[in-house]
Short mmCIF file of C-alpha atoms in Angstrom, two decimals:
data_model
loop_
_atom_site.label_atom_id
_atom_site.label_comp_id
_atom_site.label_asym_id
_atom_site.label_seq_id
_atom_site.Cartn_x
_atom_site.Cartn_y
_atom_site.Cartn_z
CA MET K 1 -75.92 91.48 38.69
CA ALA K 2 -77.76 93.63 36.34
CA ARG K 3 -74.49 93.88 33.75
CA ARG K 4 -74.55 89.99 34.01
CA LEU K 5 -78.48 89.93 32.70
CA SER K 6 -78.15 92.16 30.74
CA ILE K 7 -79.39 90.90 27.26
CA LEU K 8 -76.91 92.69 25.23
CA LYS K 9 -73.83 91.20 26.98
CA GLN K 10 -75.13 87.56 25.85
CA PRO K 11 -72.46 85.59 23.50
CA ILE K 12 -74.92 85.59 20.78
CA PHE K 13 -75.09 89.34 20.14
CA PRO K 14 -71.32 89.59 19.98
CA ALA K 15 -71.17 86.71 17.50
CA LEU K 16 -73.86 88.36 15.49
CA ASN K 17 -72.11 91.46 15.30
CA ASN K 18 -68.87 89.89 14.25
CA HIS K 19 -70.42 87.80 11.41
CA LEU K 20 -73.37 90.07 9.99
CA ILE K 21 -72.51 93.47 10.89
CA ASP K 22 -68.79 94.14 11.37
CA TYR K 23 -67.70 91.27 9.03
CA PRO K 24 -64.53 92.47 6.94
CA THR K 25 -65.40 92.09 3.42
CA PRO K 26 -63.41 92.43 0.42
CA SER K 27 -64.22 95.72 -1.07
CA ASN K 28 -64.44 94.27 -4.75
CA ILE K 29 -66.84 91.71 -4.30
CA SER K 30 -69.60 91.77 -7.00
CA TYR K 31 -73.18 91.05 -7.35
CA TRP K 32 -72.53 87.69 -7.78
CA TRP K 33 -71.51 87.57 -4.21
CA GLY K 34 -75.11 87.69 -2.91
CA PHE K 35 -76.67 84.50 -4.24
CA GLY K 36 -75.18 83.28 -0.80
CA SER K 37 -77.35 84.89 1.32
CA LEU K 38 -80.24 84.98 -0.77
CA ALA K 39 -79.80 81.00 -0.91
CA GLY K 40 -80.61 81.78 3.02
CA LEU K 41 -83.20 83.76 2.41
CA ARG K 42 -85.07 81.24 0.53
CA LEU K 43 -84.43 78.59 3.04
CA VAL K 44 -86.05 80.27 5.47
CA ILE K 45 -89.01 81.53 2.87
CA GLN K 46 -89.42 77.11 2.27
CA ILE K 47 -89.12 76.63 5.94
CA LEU K 48 -91.92 78.89 7.18
CA THR K 49 -94.34 78.07 3.89
CA GLY K 50 -93.64 74.34 4.47
CA VAL K 51 -94.79 74.08 8.20
CA PHE K 52 -97.90 76.10 7.09
CA LEU K 53 -98.97 73.53 4.73
CA ALA K 54 -97.86 70.59 6.88
CA MET K 55 -100.94 71.82 8.95
CA HIS K 56 -103.15 70.98 6.09
CA TYR K 57 -101.55 68.51 4.56
CA THR K 58 -102.38 64.49 5.06
CA PRO K 59 -99.95 61.63 4.36
CA HIS K 60 -102.30 59.24 3.03
CA VAL K 61 -102.78 57.53 -0.34
CA ASP K 62 -106.26 58.31 -0.20
CA LEU K 63 -106.08 61.95 1.17
CA ALA K 64 -102.73 63.20 0.03
CA PHE K 65 -103.95 64.21 -3.22
CA LEU K 66 -107.32 65.64 -1.74
CA SER K 67 -105.82 67.21 0.93
CA VAL K 68 -103.55 69.38 -1.33
CA GLU K 69 -106.90 70.28 -3.35
CA HIS K 70 -108.22 71.26 -0.03
CA ILE K 71 -105.35 73.84 0.41
CA MET K 72 -105.66 75.23 -2.88
CA ARG K 73 -109.19 75.55 -3.07
CA ASP K 74 -110.43 76.33 0.82
CA VAL K 75 -107.97 77.06 3.20
CA LYS K 76 -107.41 81.08 3.11
CA GLY K 77 -104.42 81.98 1.50
CA GLY K 78 -103.58 78.48 0.82
CA TRP K 79 -103.03 78.53 -2.68
CA LEU K 80 -100.22 81.40 -2.16
CA LEU K 81 -98.73 79.17 0.31
CA ARG K 82 -98.57 76.08 -2.23
CA TYR K 83 -97.33 78.27 -5.49
CA MET K 84 -94.83 79.79 -2.79
CA HIS K 85 -93.47 76.47 -1.62
CA ALA K 86 -93.80 74.66 -4.95
CA ASN K 87 -92.15 77.64 -7.10
CA GLY K 88 -89.95 78.56 -4.09
CA ALA K 89 -88.12 74.89 -4.61
CA SER K 90 -87.32 75.71 -7.76
CA MET K 91 -85.95 79.60 -7.36
CA PHE K 92 -84.09 77.78 -4.30
CA PHE K 93 -82.45 75.61 -6.89
CA ILE K 94 -81.57 78.59 -9.47
CA VAL K 95 -79.73 80.61 -6.65
CA VAL K 96 -77.87 77.78 -5.34
CA TYR K 97 -76.67 76.68 -9.12
CA LEU K 98 -75.62 80.52 -9.45
CA HIS K 99 -73.59 80.40 -6.47
CA PHE K 100 -72.08 77.24 -7.09
CA PHE K 101 -71.09 78.33 -10.53
CA ARG K 102 -69.88 81.94 -9.27
CA GLY K 103 -67.84 79.55 -6.67
CA LEU K 104 -66.50 77.53 -9.44
CA TYR K 105 -65.25 80.29 -11.87
CA TYR K 106 -63.70 82.10 -9.37
CA GLY K 107 -61.62 79.36 -7.78
CA SER K 108 -63.46 79.69 -3.82
CA TYR K 109 -62.58 76.18 -3.60
CA ALA K 110 -58.83 76.67 -3.68
CA SER K 111 -57.16 76.26 -0.31
CA PRO K 112 -57.87 77.27 2.40
CA ARG K 113 -61.61 76.99 1.89
CA GLU K 114 -61.49 73.31 0.96
CA LEU K 115 -64.17 72.86 3.86
CA VAL K 116 -66.63 75.38 2.75
CA TRP K 117 -66.69 73.92 -0.98
CA CYS K 118 -67.56 70.52 0.39
CA LEU K 119 -70.10 71.65 3.12
CA GLY K 120 -71.69 73.31 0.03
CA VAL K 121 -71.80 70.35 -2.21
CA VAL K 122 -73.61 68.36 0.88
CA ILE K 123 -75.99 70.67 1.26
CA SER K 124 -76.73 70.73 -2.18
CA LEU K 125 -77.46 66.85 -2.09
CA LEU K 126 -79.47 67.12 1.06
CA MET K 127 -81.48 69.80 -0.96
CA ILE K 128 -81.82 66.92 -3.86
CA ILE K 129 -83.15 64.75 -1.46
CA THR K 130 -85.55 67.08 0.34
CA ALA K 131 -86.50 67.97 -2.76
CA PHE K 132 -87.32 64.79 -4.37
CA ILE K 133 -89.41 63.37 -1.34
CA GLY K 134 -91.26 66.54 -1.45
CA TYR K 135 -92.10 65.96 -4.90
CA VAL K 136 -93.83 62.18 -4.13
CA LEU K 137 -95.94 63.90 -1.13
CA PRO K 138 -98.85 65.37 -3.67
CA ARG K 139 -99.44 61.91 -4.90
CA GLY K 140 -100.33 62.83 -8.10
CA GLN K 141 -99.80 60.93 -11.27
CA MET K 142 -96.12 62.34 -12.00
CA SER K 143 -95.20 62.18 -8.24
CA PHE K 144 -96.35 58.50 -8.04
CA TRP K 145 -94.20 57.17 -11.08
CA GLY K 146 -91.37 59.67 -10.53
CA ALA K 147 -90.88 57.95 -6.89
CA THR K 148 -91.62 54.52 -8.44
CA VAL K 149 -88.94 54.81 -11.07
CA ILE K 150 -86.25 56.62 -8.81
CA THR K 151 -86.40 54.46 -6.08
CA SER K 152 -86.43 51.55 -7.86
CA LEU K 153 -82.83 52.81 -8.90
CA ALA K 154 -81.62 51.12 -5.34
CA SER K 155 -82.28 47.59 -6.26
CA ALA K 156 -79.39 47.99 -8.73
CA ILE K 157 -77.06 47.57 -5.71
CA PRO K 158 -75.46 44.23 -5.33
CA VAL K 159 -77.03 41.78 -2.70
CA VAL K 160 -79.00 44.53 -0.77
CA GLY K 161 -80.47 46.40 -3.29
CA ASP K 162 -83.68 44.59 -3.27
CA THR K 163 -84.10 44.82 0.48
CA ILE K 164 -83.33 48.63 0.34
CA VAL K 165 -86.13 49.38 -2.41
CA THR K 166 -88.71 47.33 -0.03
CA TRP K 167 -87.66 49.20 3.12
CA LEU K 168 -87.94 52.55 1.03
CA TRP K 169 -91.42 51.88 0.25
CA GLY K 170 -92.18 49.98 3.26
CA GLY K 171 -93.73 47.34 1.26
CA PHE K 172 -93.86 45.66 -2.38
CA SER K 173 -94.94 49.34 -4.06
CA VAL K 174 -95.35 53.04 -3.52
CA ASP K 175 -97.83 53.35 -1.22
CA ASN K 176 -99.52 54.73 2.02
CA ALA K 177 -96.25 53.49 3.94
CA THR K 178 -94.06 55.14 1.46
CA LEU K 179 -96.22 58.81 1.92
CA ASN K 180 -95.46 58.37 5.91
CA ARG K 181 -91.67 57.88 5.48
CA PHE K 182 -91.29 60.42 2.90
CA SER K 183 -93.40 63.06 5.20
CA SER K 184 -91.19 62.93 8.10
CA PRO K 185 -87.59 63.39 6.74
CA HIS K 186 -89.18 66.13 4.43
CA TYR K 187 -90.25 68.26 7.31
CA LEU K 188 -86.83 67.39 9.10
CA LEU K 189 -84.39 67.79 6.39
CA PRO K 190 -84.73 71.44 6.10
CA PHE K 191 -83.63 72.05 9.47
CA ILE K 192 -80.49 69.99 8.97
CA ILE K 193 -79.64 72.08 5.70
CA ALA K 194 -80.49 75.35 8.25
CA GLY K 195 -77.81 73.65 10.67
CA ALA K 196 -75.42 72.97 7.72
CA SER K 197 -75.98 76.59 6.19
CA ILE K 198 -74.55 77.86 9.62
CA LEU K 199 -71.52 75.69 9.30
CA HIS K 200 -70.83 76.73 5.55
CA LEU K 201 -71.21 80.44 6.77
CA ALA K 202 -68.88 79.91 9.91
CA ALA K 203 -66.53 78.02 7.49
CA SER K 204 -66.56 81.06 5.12
CA HIS K 205 -65.56 83.25 7.68
CA GLN K 206 -62.88 81.53 9.10
CA TYR K 207 -60.28 82.73 6.22
CA GLY K 208 -62.97 85.39 4.66
CA SER K 209 -64.42 85.70 1.73
CA ASN K 210 -62.79 85.32 -1.86
CA ASN K 211 -62.68 88.24 -4.44
CA PRO K 212 -63.43 88.59 -8.03
CA LEU K 213 -59.45 89.20 -8.51
CA GLY K 214 -58.69 85.84 -6.26
CA ILE K 215 -56.02 87.77 -4.60
CA ASN K 216 -55.34 88.66 -0.90
CA SER K 217 -57.17 91.54 0.05
CA SER K 218 -56.77 92.11 3.84
CA VAL K 219 -55.59 95.54 3.24
CA ASP K 220 -58.61 96.76 1.39
CA LYS K 221 -61.69 95.56 3.36
CA ILE K 222 -64.86 97.09 4.16
CA ALA K 223 -67.29 96.36 7.07
CA PHE K 224 -70.40 94.08 5.76
CA TYR K 225 -73.17 96.72 7.08
CA PRO K 226 -74.17 98.85 5.55
CA TYR K 227 -71.80 98.51 2.21
CA ILE K 228 -72.43 94.73 1.42
CA TYR K 229 -76.02 94.65 3.26
CA VAL K 230 -77.27 97.23 0.64
CA LYS K 231 -75.72 95.53 -2.09
CA ASP K 232 -77.35 92.25 -1.15
CA LEU K 233 -80.62 94.08 -0.51
CA VAL K 234 -80.79 95.00 -4.27
CA GLY K 235 -80.53 91.57 -5.20
CA TRP K 236 -83.22 90.37 -2.98
CA VAL K 237 -85.44 93.00 -4.21
CA ALA K 238 -85.04 91.55 -7.92
CA PHE K 239 -85.19 88.22 -7.21
CA ALA K 240 -88.49 88.97 -5.08
CA ILE K 241 -89.63 90.66 -8.39
CA PHE K 242 -88.51 87.54 -10.42
CA PHE K 243 -90.00 84.98 -8.03
CA SER K 244 -93.35 87.05 -7.69
CA ILE K 245 -93.98 86.89 -11.81
CA PHE K 246 -93.88 83.10 -11.41
CA VAL K 247 -96.25 82.87 -8.18
CA SER K 248 -98.93 85.30 -9.52
CA TYR K 249 -98.69 85.01 -13.10
CA ALA K 250 -97.10 81.44 -13.96
CA PRO K 251 -97.37 79.30 -11.01
CA ASN K 252 -97.70 76.15 -13.36
CA ALA K 253 -94.84 77.19 -15.52
CA LEU K 254 -92.41 75.20 -13.84
CA GLY K 255 -94.19 71.99 -12.79
CA HIS K 256 -95.71 69.01 -15.22
CA PRO K 257 -99.44 69.09 -15.74
CA ASP K 258 -99.54 65.24 -15.27
CA ASN K 259 -98.89 65.87 -11.53
CA TYR K 260 -102.61 67.38 -11.15
CA ILE K 261 -104.02 64.18 -12.13
CA PRO K 262 -104.50 61.73 -9.04
CA ALA K 263 -101.97 58.90 -8.85
CA ASN K 264 -103.18 55.79 -10.59
CA PRO K 265 -100.75 52.90 -10.22
CA MET K 266 -102.82 51.15 -13.25
CA SER K 267 -101.65 53.67 -16.00
CA THR K 268 -98.16 54.59 -16.90
CA PRO K 269 -97.33 58.13 -18.18
CA ALA K 270 -96.12 57.98 -21.36
CA HIS K 271 -93.14 60.02 -20.72
CA ILE K 272 -91.94 60.46 -16.99
CA VAL K 273 -90.05 63.50 -16.38
CA PRO K 274 -88.80 64.79 -13.09
CA GLU K 275 -88.98 68.32 -11.95
CA TRP K 276 -86.70 70.40 -13.70
CA TYR K 277 -83.46 70.56 -11.39
CA PHE K 278 -83.13 67.13 -11.55
CA LEU K 279 -82.97 66.59 -15.29
CA PRO K 280 -79.28 66.93 -15.94
CA VAL K 281 -78.52 64.20 -13.51
CA TYR K 282 -81.27 62.59 -14.83
CA ALA K 283 -79.90 62.49 -18.55
CA ILE K 284 -76.60 61.08 -16.98
CA LEU K 285 -78.77 58.50 -15.77
CA ARG K 286 -80.60 57.46 -18.93
CA SER K 287 -77.24 57.81 -21.04
CA ILE K 288 -75.98 54.67 -19.30
CA PRO K 289 -77.95 51.27 -20.53
CA ASN K 290 -77.06 49.55 -17.49
CA LYS K 291 -78.82 50.36 -14.42
CA LEU K 292 -76.10 49.91 -11.79
CA GLY K 293 -73.81 52.04 -14.22
CA GLY K 294 -76.34 54.72 -14.19
CA VAL K 295 -76.17 54.46 -10.28
CA ALA K 296 -72.51 54.70 -10.07
CA ALA K 297 -72.68 57.64 -12.36
CA ILE K 298 -74.63 59.90 -10.05
CA GLY K 299 -72.47 58.83 -7.23
CA LEU K 300 -69.40 59.87 -9.36
CA VAL K 301 -71.25 63.16 -10.35
CA PHE K 302 -71.33 64.02 -6.17
CA VAL K 303 -67.57 62.64 -6.26
CA SER K 304 -66.99 65.14 -9.16
CA LEU K 305 -68.00 67.98 -7.55
CA LEU K 306 -66.41 67.09 -4.11
CA ALA K 307 -63.13 67.04 -6.11
CA PRO K 308 -62.37 70.69 -7.26
CA PRO K 309 -60.01 71.60 -4.02
CA PHE K 310 -58.32 68.46 -3.71
CA ILE K 311 -57.73 68.27 -7.80
CA ASN K 312 -56.67 72.15 -8.38
CA THR K 313 -53.26 72.36 -9.33
CA SER K 314 -53.49 76.07 -10.58
CA TYR K 315 -51.44 78.87 -9.36
CA VAL K 316 -54.15 81.69 -10.12
CA ARG K 317 -57.82 81.47 -8.59
CA SER K 318 -60.15 83.29 -10.87
CA SER K 319 -60.56 82.44 -14.20
CA SER K 320 -60.78 85.96 -15.26
CA PHE K 321 -56.86 85.48 -15.55
CA ARG K 322 -57.49 81.63 -17.05
CA PRO K 323 -57.94 82.00 -20.51
CA ILE K 324 -58.19 78.64 -21.04
CA HIS K 325 -60.02 77.30 -17.97
CA GLN K 326 -62.76 80.11 -18.78
CA LYS K 327 -63.42 78.57 -21.85
CA LEU K 328 -64.19 75.23 -20.54
CA PHE K 329 -65.89 77.02 -17.85
CA TRP K 330 -68.67 78.24 -20.15
CA LEU K 331 -68.30 74.71 -21.96
CA LEU K 332 -69.25 73.03 -18.71
CA VAL K 333 -72.21 75.64 -18.31
CA ALA K 334 -73.37 75.24 -22.19
CA ASP K 335 -73.31 71.39 -21.11
CA ARG K 336 -75.37 71.35 -18.07
CA LEU K 337 -78.05 73.19 -19.96
CA LEU K 338 -77.53 70.62 -22.78
CA LEU K 339 -78.32 67.63 -20.29
CA GLY K 340 -81.44 69.40 -18.80
CA TRP K 341 -82.56 69.63 -22.09
CA ILE K 342 -82.07 66.24 -22.90
CA GLY K 343 -83.57 65.07 -19.73
CA CYS K 344 -87.07 65.99 -20.55
CA GLN K 345 -86.80 64.51 -24.28
CA PRO K 346 -87.82 61.22 -25.40
CA VAL K 347 -85.53 58.22 -24.77
CA GLU K 348 -84.77 57.78 -28.54
CA ALA K 349 -82.31 58.83 -31.28
CA PRO K 350 -80.63 61.17 -31.49
CA TYR K 351 -81.23 62.17 -27.94
CA VAL K 352 -79.55 58.86 -26.34
CA THR K 353 -76.55 59.65 -28.16
CA ILE K 354 -76.42 63.58 -27.49
CA GLY K 355 -77.10 63.07 -23.77
CA GLN K 356 -73.87 60.45 -23.88
CA ILE K 357 -71.70 62.81 -25.41
CA ALA K 358 -72.82 65.52 -23.28
CA SER K 359 -72.28 63.03 -20.09
CA VAL K 360 -68.60 62.64 -21.18
CA GLY K 361 -68.14 66.16 -21.43
CA PHE K 362 -69.38 66.76 -17.92
CA PHE K 363 -66.98 64.71 -16.51
CA PHE K 364 -64.35 65.46 -18.98
CA TYR K 365 -64.18 69.01 -17.11
CA PHE K 366 -63.37 67.53 -13.66
CA ALA K 367 -60.62 65.17 -15.23
CA ILE K 368 -58.66 67.79 -17.21
CA THR K 369 -58.85 70.37 -14.10
CA PRO K 370 -55.47 69.04 -12.59
CA ILE K 371 -54.09 68.86 -16.06
CA LEU K 372 -55.11 72.35 -17.15
CA GLY K 373 -53.61 73.76 -13.76
CA LYS K 374 -50.34 71.97 -14.55
CA CYS K 375 -50.10 73.57 -18.36
CA GLU K 376 -50.91 77.13 -17.07
CA ALA K 377 -48.02 76.87 -14.55
CA ARG K 378 -45.83 75.93 -17.10
CA LEU K 379 -47.20 78.58 -19.47
CA ILE K 380 -46.76 81.17 -16.72
CA ASN K 381 -43.24 80.12 -15.90
CA PHE K 382 -42.34 80.37 -19.63
CA ASN K 383 -44.15 83.96 -19.81
CA ALA K 384 -41.87 85.01 -16.56
CA CYS K 385 -38.89 83.59 -18.05
CA GLU K 386 -39.32 85.59 -21.44
CA ALA K 387 -40.29 88.87 -19.46
CA ARG K 388 -36.82 88.23 -17.42
CA SER K 389 -34.79 88.05 -20.48
CA VAL K 390 -36.73 91.33 -21.90
CA LEU K 391 -36.13 93.38 -18.80
CA ALA K 392 -32.56 92.01 -18.60
CA SER K 393 -31.85 93.82 -21.52
CA SER K 394 -33.48 96.62 -21.34
CA PRO K 395 -32.57 100.30 -20.29
CA LEU K 396 -34.26 100.07 -16.96
CA GLY K 397 -31.24 98.33 -15.42
CA PHE K 398 -32.68 94.78 -15.07
CA GLY K 399 -29.90 92.54 -14.72
CA PRO K 400 -27.30 90.84 -13.13
CA LYS K 401 -25.93 94.63 -11.70
CA GLY K 402 -29.17 95.95 -11.80
CA PRO K 403 -32.37 95.54 -9.16
CA LYS K 404 -33.27 91.93 -8.94
CA LEU K 405 -36.17 91.08 -10.54
CA ASP K 406 -38.57 88.68 -8.22
CA SER K 407 -41.58 86.50 -9.52
CA THR K 408 -43.83 89.04 -7.40
CA TYR K 409 -43.42 91.61 -10.12
CA ILE K 410 -44.48 89.24 -12.90
CA GLY K 411 -47.52 87.80 -10.83
CA ILE K 412 -46.54 84.43 -10.17
CA SER K 413 -46.08 84.30 -6.25
CA PHE K 414 -49.05 86.87 -5.92
CA PHE K 415 -51.74 84.19 -6.98
CA GLY K 416 -49.74 81.51 -5.50
CA ASP K 417 -52.09 79.14 -3.14
CA ASP K 418 -49.50 78.78 -0.66
CA ALA K 419 -49.23 82.69 -0.71
CA GLN K 420 -53.00 83.12 -0.69
CA ALA K 421 -53.43 80.66 2.01
CA ASN K 422 -50.72 82.08 4.37
CA ALA K 423 -52.30 85.72 3.73
CA ASP K 424 -55.93 84.52 4.33
CA ARG K 425 -54.56 82.77 7.61
CA ASN K 426 -52.83 85.88 9.10
CA ASP K 427 -55.97 88.28 8.05
CA GLN K 428 -57.88 85.92 10.00
CA LYS K 429 -55.99 86.31 12.99
CA ARG K 430 -56.04 89.86 12.37
CA SER K 431 -59.51 90.10 12.24
CA GLY K 432 -60.19 87.53 15.14
CA THR K 433 -62.92 86.18 13.29
CA SER K 434 -63.21 82.29 13.82
CA ILE K 435 -65.41 79.24 13.87
CA GLN K 436 -65.27 79.48 17.29
CA SER K 437 -66.92 82.82 17.85
CA LEU K 438 -69.77 81.68 16.59
CA PHE K 439 -70.53 78.93 19.10
#
């Protein structure tokens, strides 16, 4: 009976041990792989600070702005909680964006990790929704007009658009009912994100982590603790210093000064600008003069982000061995930065034209991906044929009477998606780590 009731014998502890301590990890993963755990840490901080802020916040049009000022001025340590939460949202998006681009560069979306990538995109969408409705809650000038503009986009949906807008507002304008409807899901969604993150982690551990080379690493793995844990700890400390600088010395640098003005429905700001992490999508929205077309473009952005696992045709995972894709990747990064800059500029020439060109460039990357993979496959096969002809005529004896030259020696099947998927599945069976072990 004592053995059955022992805490250490409960199923949760073996699962934690398998996934957080003894979990086999490729020995060559770099610091870029630390942004996943850092994103989880950021989520925990956001939930904790949000819970304490909710104890003092009042979702009412006459009291929302004053309750935020009460937190800042009267609640002991309230200024720290508020600045940690507000700047923490920006830090959270920085970490997730870096995590996303790392996965895109090293091909972490390729088979058999399609579910990992799709869950990550769903989490990012939930983050965007949570951040937007949280931005509305302080009832500042930019919060009010930002909510008015963004929620009005739903009116572009044929037939039911106006009904959806009225339902979101709880009336005919952003008013008291809107704050109540937004504050409740803002409190709930972070816990849904936490649940989705657990599924994301479980799906990642089913086939094991990718690595910078993009190859099967089952022959060279180490325990997560202490080796990878210490590497992640270095990233946590470095990012904590970066975060502390913003909270202590520049707490309002990432916000908009107009949000320190109480909302005034009778005075429209000269230039409505969302938070910086919305700017690339906002720039794409502004680049299309038609409202319905802009809403469709936003939907296409998330469809494009979901697409890489299903349109990938490359034999090679890592962009370190794909020079053409590597250049396109950095052009995509530059394009996202350009869209972010365009999003905070006035809607006038030449910014509109630049935004339209940058928007086309963003979608071009995802449209060219399947074609690029096939072109790279042809180049690899061409180089393989050239290598065979050279080696066949070499004094080493490769040829019809010499040793058979398999494509593995040239590095084709070594990087193949099917070979990698089979190796990952076999490695998963040997390690005994699966999604079911978490539940």
